[in-house]
Amino acid sequence: MDINFNKNEDYNKLLVSDLRNRFAKVKLGGGQKRIDKHHEKGKLTARERIDYLLDSKRKSIEIGAFVGDGMYEEHGGCPSGGVVVKIGYVSGKQCIVVANDATVKAGAWFPITGKKNLRAQEIAIENKLPIIYLVDSAGVYLPLQDEIFPDKEHFGRIFRNNAVMSSMGITQIAAVMGSCVAGGAYLPIMSDEALIVDKTGSIFLAGSYLVKAAIGETIDNETLGGATTHCEISGVTDYKAKDDKDALDTIKRLIDKIGDHDTAGFNRVEAKKPKENPEDIYGILPKSRADQYDMLEIISRLVDNGEYDEYKKGYGQTIITAYARIDGWAVGIVANQRKLVKTKKGEMQFGGVIYNDSADKATRFIANCNQKKIPLVFLQDVTGFMVGSKSEHGGIIKDGAKMVNAVSNSVVPKFTIVVGNSYGAGNYAMCGKAYDPRLIAAWPSAELAVMSGNSAAKVLLQIEKASLLKKGEEITPEKEEELFSKIKDRYDNQVSPYYAASRLWTDAIIDPLDTRTWISMGIEAANHAPIEKPFNMGVLQV
């Protein structure tokens, strides 16, 4: 191993260490003091509830842990968007669990909270996964109500999805483990079955203070909408639990009796570990995002036994297309090759750039995977499509459009891992968030933006200089350097994987060593949902 390997390894391990430290902070939600107050009420926290509910000996993955990171600072912040979402196993069945974190603003819904809840429901709908809601929320965060209340992708869409999932036969179980007020009261009651915890759970459209103000009636919250009221008088809820654990135990028993699901029939054999040490990825992945490396070295450490079969190996070499297995599941891999490659004509092509031939090759491979019902895995490290007269005359826009069309119309499940760069239209062609990957995760080394921070800063600097010169200001070399650094720092913050994760452009930032788990659990989830339509690219034929 050379010195560069060691430098890369140190750098990437520091990124993973930073990831773990950030996650440890996020797990505290609203802070230790609020957690302690939660416990004093005899309640478990959102994460404790999920941990108790999920099968302890099975793996789980968390969606949107860094949602809200750096957002709403003027409102005190919103760690994890005030809601915890995990895919795991309950009584041996794969489920998605959504738990309000009442240590964050009493579980109130910020705009990003709504987006995260909708993402959880989207995953349930796409994969026909049972979904469990652990409700403990004060409702919409009123200072930001205009950003979450009336639009199509706002709060009301949650209840619309409840109804749609019910019609699809997707199991929904809700446990009211704290406050459940106003519009939020519809979520558990639009689920198939609802539980409520005695003395701590409550459901009502308006609390006692609002009832007094509105109609003059004096009544306490427990009598108005507590467990006894809703289990014995109104009939709104189906089960009364004595405490959090009793409610969660009841859910385990309910899930245990769900019938088997139909499968999509994706191919799986006995899993094998990668032949090479996956930890080598830390040393292979370069510290500088501009440096070249061989993506096949990464792939060989992600796939079973390091085995893969390249499709059109010698053609369109800046994209790798290969059949392989991950944790036993058959997959089709579409990956950006990041090393400089030489064509048969003796021409050099830059790694990470999509050329005419590589776009054509990827399109054909995606069509083949759809024909053979093989899930697709995209490994992104892409700077965009090739520009210049040669590419334009060769029809790069047409070839790129065909690739985007194939990705858009793919009917097999897609999974995206952002390894490094994810710039411009390359993000789209390699199945960015807008193209409906079942799951999309980023490594700590990822960058998502229209272009790199350096390139963007140069463009923005020219615009800023022109503006200042028009005002008659003198631009000295020192002033120009100061402007460039200021612009680049601002832009670099926006290309950070944490910036993307906070806005749910990706589902998670993960340690590269967890990639196999994410893809395997993702395909297992997708296998719940049989493919219902044929692959068709419309008028853009291959």
PDB file of C-alpha atoms in Angstrom, residues 171-397:
ATOM      1  CA  THR A 171     -51.152  -2.388   6.955  1.00  0.00           C
ATOM      2  CA  GLN A 172     -51.093   0.772   9.079  1.00  0.00           C
ATOM      3  CA  ILE A 173     -51.010   0.611  12.876  1.00  0.00           C
ATOM      4  CA  ALA A 174     -50.878   3.698  15.097  1.00  0.00           C
ATOM      5  CA  ALA A 175     -50.146   4.020  18.789  1.00  0.00           C
ATOM      6  CA  VAL A 176     -51.070   7.287  20.493  1.00  0.00           C
ATOM      7  CA  MET A 177     -48.360   7.620  23.133  1.00  0.00           C
ATOM      8  CA  GLY A 178     -48.712  11.313  23.944  1.00  0.00           C
ATOM      9  CA  SER A 179     -50.477  14.313  22.464  1.00  0.00           C
ATOM     10  CA  CYS A 180     -52.482  13.902  19.272  1.00  0.00           C
ATOM     11  CA  VAL A 181     -54.360  17.099  18.524  1.00  0.00           C
ATOM     12  CA  ALA A 182     -56.306  18.958  15.841  1.00  0.00           C
ATOM     13  CA  GLY A 183     -55.701  17.739  12.282  1.00  0.00           C
ATOM     14  CA  GLY A 184     -53.079  15.314  13.554  1.00  0.00           C
ATOM     15  CA  ALA A 185     -55.835  13.359  15.299  1.00  0.00           C
ATOM     16  CA  TYR A 186     -56.887  11.969  11.928  1.00  0.00           C
ATOM     17  CA  LEU A 187     -53.611  10.110  11.311  1.00  0.00           C
ATOM     18  CA  PRO A 188     -54.079   7.326  13.899  1.00  0.00           C
ATOM     19  CA  ILE A 189     -57.799   7.042  13.257  1.00  0.00           C
ATOM     20  CA  MET A 190     -57.273   6.708   9.501  1.00  0.00           C
ATOM     21  CA  SER A 191     -54.927   3.797  10.242  1.00  0.00           C
ATOM     22  CA  ASP A 192     -56.256   0.225  10.267  1.00  0.00           C
ATOM     23  CA  GLU A 193     -55.918  -0.141  14.027  1.00  0.00           C
ATOM     24  CA  ALA A 194     -55.194   2.364  16.777  1.00  0.00           C
ATOM     25  CA  LEU A 195     -53.846   1.970  20.300  1.00  0.00           C
ATOM     26  CA  ILE A 196     -53.712   4.561  23.061  1.00  0.00           C
ATOM     27  CA  VAL A 197     -51.623   4.636  26.230  1.00  0.00           C
ATOM     28  CA  ASP A 198     -53.602   5.249  29.418  1.00  0.00           C
ATOM     29  CA  LYS A 199     -53.000   8.568  31.196  1.00  0.00           C
ATOM     30  CA  THR A 200     -50.277   9.779  28.744  1.00  0.00           C
ATOM     31  CA  GLY A 201     -52.052   9.444  25.400  1.00  0.00           C
ATOM     32  CA  SER A 202     -54.812  11.808  24.313  1.00  0.00           C
ATOM     33  CA  ILE A 203     -56.732  12.542  21.110  1.00  0.00           C
ATOM     34  CA  PHE A 204     -58.958  15.510  20.413  1.00  0.00           C
ATOM     35  CA  LEU A 205     -59.646  18.059  17.712  1.00  0.00           C
ATOM     36  CA  ALA A 206     -59.451  20.839  20.293  1.00  0.00           C
ATOM     37  CA  GLY A 207     -57.955  20.752  23.802  1.00  0.00           C
ATOM     38  CA  SER A 208     -59.699  21.818  26.984  1.00  0.00           C
ATOM     39  CA  TYR A 209     -58.565  25.456  26.773  1.00  0.00           C
ATOM     40  CA  LEU A 210     -59.829  25.870  23.214  1.00  0.00           C
ATOM     41  CA  VAL A 211     -63.091  24.098  24.076  1.00  0.00           C
ATOM     42  CA  LYS A 212     -63.613  26.543  26.939  1.00  0.00           C
ATOM     43  CA  ALA A 213     -62.903  29.495  24.656  1.00  0.00           C
ATOM     44  CA  ALA A 214     -65.017  28.209  21.776  1.00  0.00           C
ATOM     45  CA  ILE A 215     -68.152  26.875  23.457  1.00  0.00           C
ATOM     46  CA  GLY A 216     -67.738  27.684  27.145  1.00  0.00           C
ATOM     47  CA  GLU A 217     -67.509  24.034  28.271  1.00  0.00           C
ATOM     48  CA  THR A 218     -65.220  23.260  31.199  1.00  0.00           C
ATOM     49  CA  ILE A 219     -63.564  19.843  30.934  1.00  0.00           C
ATOM     50  CA  ASP A 220     -60.123  18.330  31.561  1.00  0.00           C
ATOM     51  CA  ASN A 221     -58.066  16.780  28.746  1.00  0.00           C
ATOM     52  CA  GLU A 222     -58.205  13.245  30.120  1.00  0.00           C
ATOM     53  CA  THR A 223     -62.017  13.235  30.235  1.00  0.00           C
ATOM     54  CA  LEU A 224     -62.152  15.003  26.888  1.00  0.00           C
ATOM     55  CA  GLY A 225     -59.921  12.629  24.945  1.00  0.00           C
ATOM     56  CA  GLY A 226     -57.990  10.176  27.124  1.00  0.00           C
ATOM     57  CA  ALA A 227     -57.646   6.405  26.761  1.00  0.00           C
ATOM     58  CA  THR A 228     -60.759   5.485  28.746  1.00  0.00           C
ATOM     59  CA  THR A 229     -62.896   7.957  26.785  1.00  0.00           C
ATOM     60  CA  HIS A 230     -61.782   6.690  23.382  1.00  0.00           C
ATOM     61  CA  CYS A 231     -61.683   2.967  24.207  1.00  0.00           C
ATOM     62  CA  GLU A 232     -64.921   2.772  26.211  1.00  0.00           C
ATOM     63  CA  ILE A 233     -67.132   5.701  25.161  1.00  0.00           C
ATOM     64  CA  SER A 234     -66.314   7.057  21.689  1.00  0.00           C
ATOM     65  CA  GLY A 235     -64.862   3.833  20.248  1.00  0.00           C
ATOM     66  CA  VAL A 236     -62.252   5.894  18.395  1.00  0.00           C
ATOM     67  CA  THR A 237     -59.353   3.642  19.485  1.00  0.00           C
ATOM     68  CA  ASP A 238     -59.150  -0.147  19.492  1.00  0.00           C
ATOM     69  CA  TYR A 239     -56.742  -1.013  22.315  1.00  0.00           C
ATOM     70  CA  LYS A 240     -55.890   0.579  25.665  1.00  0.00           C
ATOM     71  CA  ALA A 241     -52.322   0.078  26.883  1.00  0.00           C
ATOM     72  CA  LYS A 242     -51.135   0.612  30.435  1.00  0.00           C
ATOM     73  CA  ASP A 243     -47.780   2.099  29.371  1.00  0.00           C
ATOM     74  CA  ASP A 244     -45.462   2.510  26.383  1.00  0.00           C
ATOM     75  CA  LYS A 245     -44.050  -1.020  26.508  1.00  0.00           C
ATOM     76  CA  ASP A 246     -47.506  -2.559  26.762  1.00  0.00           C
ATOM     77  CA  ALA A 247     -48.551  -0.656  23.628  1.00  0.00           C
ATOM     78  CA  LEU A 248     -45.425  -1.743  21.748  1.00  0.00           C
ATOM     79  CA  ASP A 249     -45.879  -5.372  22.836  1.00  0.00           C
ATOM     80  CA  THR A 250     -49.426  -5.253  21.470  1.00  0.00           C
ATOM     81  CA  ILE A 251     -48.120  -3.969  18.126  1.00  0.00           C
ATOM     82  CA  LYS A 252     -45.617  -6.831  17.995  1.00  0.00           C
ATOM     83  CA  ARG A 253     -48.432  -9.336  18.430  1.00  0.00           C
ATOM     84  CA  LEU A 254     -50.581  -7.635  15.773  1.00  0.00           C
ATOM     85  CA  ILE A 255     -47.746  -7.607  13.223  1.00  0.00           C
ATOM     86  CA  ASP A 256     -46.927 -11.222  14.023  1.00  0.00           C
ATOM     87  CA  LYS A 257     -50.281 -12.312  12.600  1.00  0.00           C
ATOM     88  CA  ILE A 258     -50.115 -10.484   9.251  1.00  0.00           C
ATOM     89  CA  GLY A 259     -50.249 -12.837   6.265  1.00  0.00           C
ATOM     90  CA  ASP A 260     -47.390 -13.252   3.821  1.00  0.00           C
ATOM     91  CA  HIS A 261     -47.033 -10.718   1.019  1.00  0.00           C
ATOM     92  CA  ASP A 262     -46.863 -11.352  -2.697  1.00  0.00           C
ATOM     93  CA  THR A 263     -43.321 -10.993  -4.020  1.00  0.00           C
ATOM     94  CA  ALA A 264     -41.826  -9.312  -7.058  1.00  0.00           C
ATOM     95  CA  GLY A 265     -39.648 -12.377  -7.548  1.00  0.00           C
ATOM     96  CA  PHE A 266     -36.210 -10.755  -7.497  1.00  0.00           C
ATOM     97  CA  ASN A 267     -33.444 -13.336  -7.671  1.00  0.00           C
ATOM     98  CA  ARG A 268     -31.574 -14.193  -4.488  1.00  0.00           C
ATOM     99  CA  VAL A 269     -29.122 -16.917  -3.534  1.00  0.00           C
ATOM    100  CA  GLU A 270     -27.021 -17.526  -0.439  1.00  0.00           C
ATOM    101  CA  ALA A 271     -25.055 -14.381   0.356  1.00  0.00           C
ATOM    102  CA  LYS A 272     -21.271 -14.257   0.251  1.00  0.00           C
ATOM    103  CA  LYS A 273     -18.987 -11.636   1.726  1.00  0.00           C
ATOM    104  CA  PRO A 274     -16.812  -9.535  -0.608  1.00  0.00           C
ATOM    105  CA  LYS A 275     -13.534 -11.279  -1.433  1.00  0.00           C
ATOM    106  CA  GLU A 276     -11.454  -8.171  -0.732  1.00  0.00           C
ATOM    107  CA  ASN A 277     -11.582  -6.266   2.557  1.00  0.00           C
ATOM    108  CA  PRO A 278     -14.365  -3.615   2.323  1.00  0.00           C
ATOM    109  CA  GLU A 279     -12.351  -1.360   4.651  1.00  0.00           C
ATOM    110  CA  ASP A 280      -9.938  -0.842   1.743  1.00  0.00           C
ATOM    111  CA  ILE A 281     -12.560   1.551   0.354  1.00  0.00           C
ATOM    112  CA  TYR A 282     -11.285   4.187   2.787  1.00  0.00           C
ATOM    113  CA  GLY A 283      -7.854   4.042   1.145  1.00  0.00           C
ATOM    114  CA  ILE A 284      -9.044   3.721  -2.462  1.00  0.00           C
ATOM    115  CA  LEU A 285     -11.411   6.706  -2.382  1.00  0.00           C
ATOM    116  CA  PRO A 286      -9.184   9.783  -2.900  1.00  0.00           C
ATOM    117  CA  LYS A 287      -9.058  12.720  -0.528  1.00  0.00           C
ATOM    118  CA  SER A 288      -9.445  15.130  -3.440  1.00  0.00           C
ATOM    119  CA  ARG A 289     -12.683  14.793  -5.388  1.00  0.00           C
ATOM    120  CA  ALA A 290     -10.742  15.832  -8.502  1.00  0.00           C
ATOM    121  CA  ASP A 291      -8.347  12.857  -8.362  1.00  0.00           C
ATOM    122  CA  GLN A 292      -8.800   9.777 -10.527  1.00  0.00           C
ATOM    123  CA  TYR A 293      -9.352   6.253  -9.183  1.00  0.00           C
ATOM    124  CA  ASP A 294     -10.714   2.920 -10.435  1.00  0.00           C
ATOM    125  CA  MET A 295     -14.394   2.495  -9.479  1.00  0.00           C
ATOM    126  CA  LEU A 296     -14.051  -1.256 -10.123  1.00  0.00           C
ATOM    127  CA  GLU A 297     -11.872  -1.398  -7.002  1.00  0.00           C
ATOM    128  CA  ILE A 298     -14.837  -0.034  -5.026  1.00  0.00           C
ATOM    129  CA  ILE A 299     -17.332  -2.366  -6.706  1.00  0.00           C
ATOM    130  CA  SER A 300     -15.225  -5.452  -5.995  1.00  0.00           C
ATOM    131  CA  ARG A 301     -15.446  -4.610  -2.274  1.00  0.00           C
ATOM    132  CA  LEU A 302     -19.222  -4.169  -2.327  1.00  0.00           C
ATOM    133  CA  VAL A 303     -20.343  -7.243  -4.282  1.00  0.00           C
ATOM    134  CA  ASP A 304     -20.510 -10.874  -3.187  1.00  0.00           C
ATOM    135  CA  ASN A 305     -17.150 -12.638  -3.513  1.00  0.00           C
ATOM    136  CA  GLY A 306     -15.898  -9.673  -5.541  1.00  0.00           C
ATOM    137  CA  GLU A 307     -17.522 -11.177  -8.638  1.00  0.00           C
ATOM    138  CA  TYR A 308     -19.136  -9.150 -11.429  1.00  0.00           C
ATOM    139  CA  ASP A 309     -19.738  -9.504 -15.156  1.00  0.00           C
ATOM    140  CA  GLU A 310     -19.205  -6.314 -17.140  1.00  0.00           C
ATOM    141  CA  TYR A 311     -21.626  -5.520 -19.945  1.00  0.00           C
ATOM    142  CA  LYS A 312     -19.938  -3.905 -22.990  1.00  0.00           C
ATOM    143  CA  LYS A 313     -16.671  -3.734 -21.073  1.00  0.00           C
ATOM    144  CA  GLY A 314     -14.616  -2.115 -23.840  1.00  0.00           C
ATOM    145  CA  TYR A 315     -17.278   0.365 -24.957  1.00  0.00           C
ATOM    146  CA  GLY A 316     -18.364   3.593 -23.275  1.00  0.00           C
ATOM    147  CA  GLN A 317     -15.792   3.074 -20.549  1.00  0.00           C
ATOM    148  CA  THR A 318     -16.598   6.146 -18.424  1.00  0.00           C
ATOM    149  CA  ILE A 319     -19.671   4.279 -17.206  1.00  0.00           C
ATOM    150  CA  ILE A 320     -19.359   0.770 -15.782  1.00  0.00           C
ATOM    151  CA  THR A 321     -22.329  -1.531 -16.304  1.00  0.00           C
ATOM    152  CA  ALA A 322     -22.157  -4.910 -14.624  1.00  0.00           C
ATOM    153  CA  TYR A 323     -24.225  -7.767 -13.238  1.00  0.00           C
ATOM    154  CA  ALA A 324     -23.353  -8.872  -9.716  1.00  0.00           C
ATOM    155  CA  ARG A 325     -24.848  -9.902  -6.388  1.00  0.00           C
ATOM    156  CA  ILE A 326     -25.101  -7.924  -3.171  1.00  0.00           C
ATOM    157  CA  ASP A 327     -25.948  -9.954  -0.067  1.00  0.00           C
ATOM    158  CA  GLY A 328     -27.236 -12.670  -2.391  1.00  0.00           C
ATOM    159  CA  TRP A 329     -29.521 -10.377  -4.416  1.00  0.00           C
ATOM    160  CA  ALA A 330     -28.950 -10.137  -8.167  1.00  0.00           C
ATOM    161  CA  VAL A 331     -28.285  -6.508  -9.151  1.00  0.00           C
ATOM    162  CA  GLY A 332     -27.387  -4.482 -12.200  1.00  0.00           C
ATOM    163  CA  ILE A 333     -24.745  -1.879 -11.350  1.00  0.00           C
ATOM    164  CA  VAL A 334     -24.424   1.430 -13.209  1.00  0.00           C
ATOM    165  CA  ALA A 335     -21.355   3.282 -11.948  1.00  0.00           C
ATOM    166  CA  ASN A 336     -19.243   6.223 -13.038  1.00  0.00           C
ATOM    167  CA  GLN A 337     -15.692   5.151 -13.833  1.00  0.00           C
ATOM    168  CA  ARG A 338     -13.403   7.753 -12.285  1.00  0.00           C
ATOM    169  CA  LYS A 339     -10.118   6.978 -14.005  1.00  0.00           C
ATOM    170  CA  LEU A 340      -8.860   8.380 -17.294  1.00  0.00           C
ATOM    171  CA  VAL A 341      -9.687   5.858 -20.025  1.00  0.00           C
ATOM    172  CA  LYS A 342      -8.324   5.335 -23.521  1.00  0.00           C
ATOM    173  CA  THR A 343     -10.722   4.363 -26.315  1.00  0.00           C
ATOM    174  CA  LYS A 344      -9.949   1.907 -29.104  1.00  0.00           C
ATOM    175  CA  LYS A 345      -9.485   4.922 -31.380  1.00  0.00           C
ATOM    176  CA  GLY A 346      -6.724   6.169 -29.101  1.00  0.00           C
ATOM    177  CA  GLU A 347      -8.766   9.034 -27.663  1.00  0.00           C
ATOM    178  CA  MET A 348      -8.635   9.897 -23.966  1.00  0.00           C
ATOM    179  CA  GLN A 349     -11.864  10.284 -21.957  1.00  0.00           C
ATOM    180  CA  PHE A 350     -12.064  11.915 -18.535  1.00  0.00           C
ATOM    181  CA  GLY A 351     -13.253   9.811 -15.615  1.00  0.00           C
ATOM    182  CA  GLY A 352     -16.566  10.857 -14.091  1.00  0.00           C
ATOM    183  CA  VAL A 353     -17.797  12.416 -17.348  1.00  0.00           C
ATOM    184  CA  ILE A 354     -20.649  10.878 -19.338  1.00  0.00           C
ATOM    185  CA  TYR A 355     -19.802  10.648 -23.049  1.00  0.00           C
ATOM    186  CA  ASN A 356     -22.056   9.716 -25.987  1.00  0.00           C
ATOM    187  CA  ASP A 357     -20.989   6.074 -25.982  1.00  0.00           C
ATOM    188  CA  SER A 358     -21.250   5.651 -22.201  1.00  0.00           C
ATOM    189  CA  ALA A 359     -24.770   7.154 -22.185  1.00  0.00           C
ATOM    190  CA  ASP A 360     -25.782   4.783 -25.006  1.00  0.00           C
ATOM    191  CA  LYS A 361     -24.316   1.795 -23.171  1.00  0.00           C
ATOM    192  CA  ALA A 362     -26.038   2.677 -19.863  1.00  0.00           C
ATOM    193  CA  THR A 363     -29.383   3.071 -21.656  1.00  0.00           C
ATOM    194  CA  ARG A 364     -29.129  -0.392 -23.188  1.00  0.00           C
ATOM    195  CA  PHE A 365     -28.052  -1.953 -19.894  1.00  0.00           C
ATOM    196  CA  ILE A 366     -30.934  -0.369 -17.958  1.00  0.00           C
ATOM    197  CA  ALA A 367     -33.339  -1.747 -20.590  1.00  0.00           C
ATOM    198  CA  ASN A 368     -31.799  -5.208 -20.197  1.00  0.00           C
ATOM    199  CA  CYS A 369     -32.183  -5.133 -16.405  1.00  0.00           C
ATOM    200  CA  ASN A 370     -35.828  -4.178 -16.800  1.00  0.00           C
ATOM    201  CA  GLN A 371     -36.307  -7.012 -19.282  1.00  0.00           C
ATOM    202  CA  LYS A 372     -34.780  -9.514 -16.835  1.00  0.00           C
ATOM    203  CA  LYS A 373     -36.352  -8.054 -13.678  1.00  0.00           C
ATOM    204  CA  ILE A 374     -33.038  -7.188 -12.025  1.00  0.00           C
ATOM    205  CA  PRO A 375     -32.914  -4.275  -9.518  1.00  0.00           C
ATOM    206  CA  LEU A 376     -30.561  -1.416 -10.440  1.00  0.00           C
ATOM    207  CA  VAL A 377     -27.833   0.068  -8.241  1.00  0.00           C
ATOM    208  CA  PHE A 378     -26.352   3.435  -9.234  1.00  0.00           C
ATOM    209  CA  LEU A 379     -22.943   4.422  -7.849  1.00  0.00           C
ATOM    210  CA  GLN A 380     -22.599   8.146  -8.473  1.00  0.00           C
ATOM    211  CA  ASP A 381     -19.325   9.985  -8.904  1.00  0.00           C
ATOM    212  CA  VAL A 382     -20.200  12.170 -11.858  1.00  0.00           C
ATOM    213  CA  THR A 383     -19.246  15.664 -12.972  1.00  0.00           C
ATOM    214  CA  GLY A 384     -21.782  15.763 -15.818  1.00  0.00           C
ATOM    215  CA  PHE A 385     -22.061  15.154 -19.563  1.00  0.00           C
ATOM    216  CA  MET A 386     -19.199  15.911 -21.951  1.00  0.00           C
ATOM    217  CA  VAL A 387     -19.370  19.326 -23.615  1.00  0.00           C
ATOM    218  CA  GLY A 388     -17.751  20.761 -26.739  1.00  0.00           C
ATOM    219  CA  SER A 389     -18.304  20.617 -30.499  1.00  0.00           C
ATOM    220  CA  LYS A 390     -17.385  16.955 -30.901  1.00  0.00           C
ATOM    221  CA  SER A 391     -19.929  15.821 -28.300  1.00  0.00           C
ATOM    222  CA  GLU A 392     -22.607  18.221 -29.532  1.00  0.00           C
ATOM    223  CA  HIS A 393     -22.148  17.140 -33.160  1.00  0.00           C
ATOM    224  CA  GLY A 394     -22.263  13.529 -32.003  1.00  0.00           C
ATOM    225  CA  GLY A 395     -25.654  14.113 -30.391  1.00  0.00           C
ATOM    226  CA  ILE A 396     -24.760  14.125 -26.685  1.00  0.00           C
ATOM    227  CA  ILE A 397     -28.093  15.770 -25.866  1.00  0.00           C
TER     228      ILE A 397
END
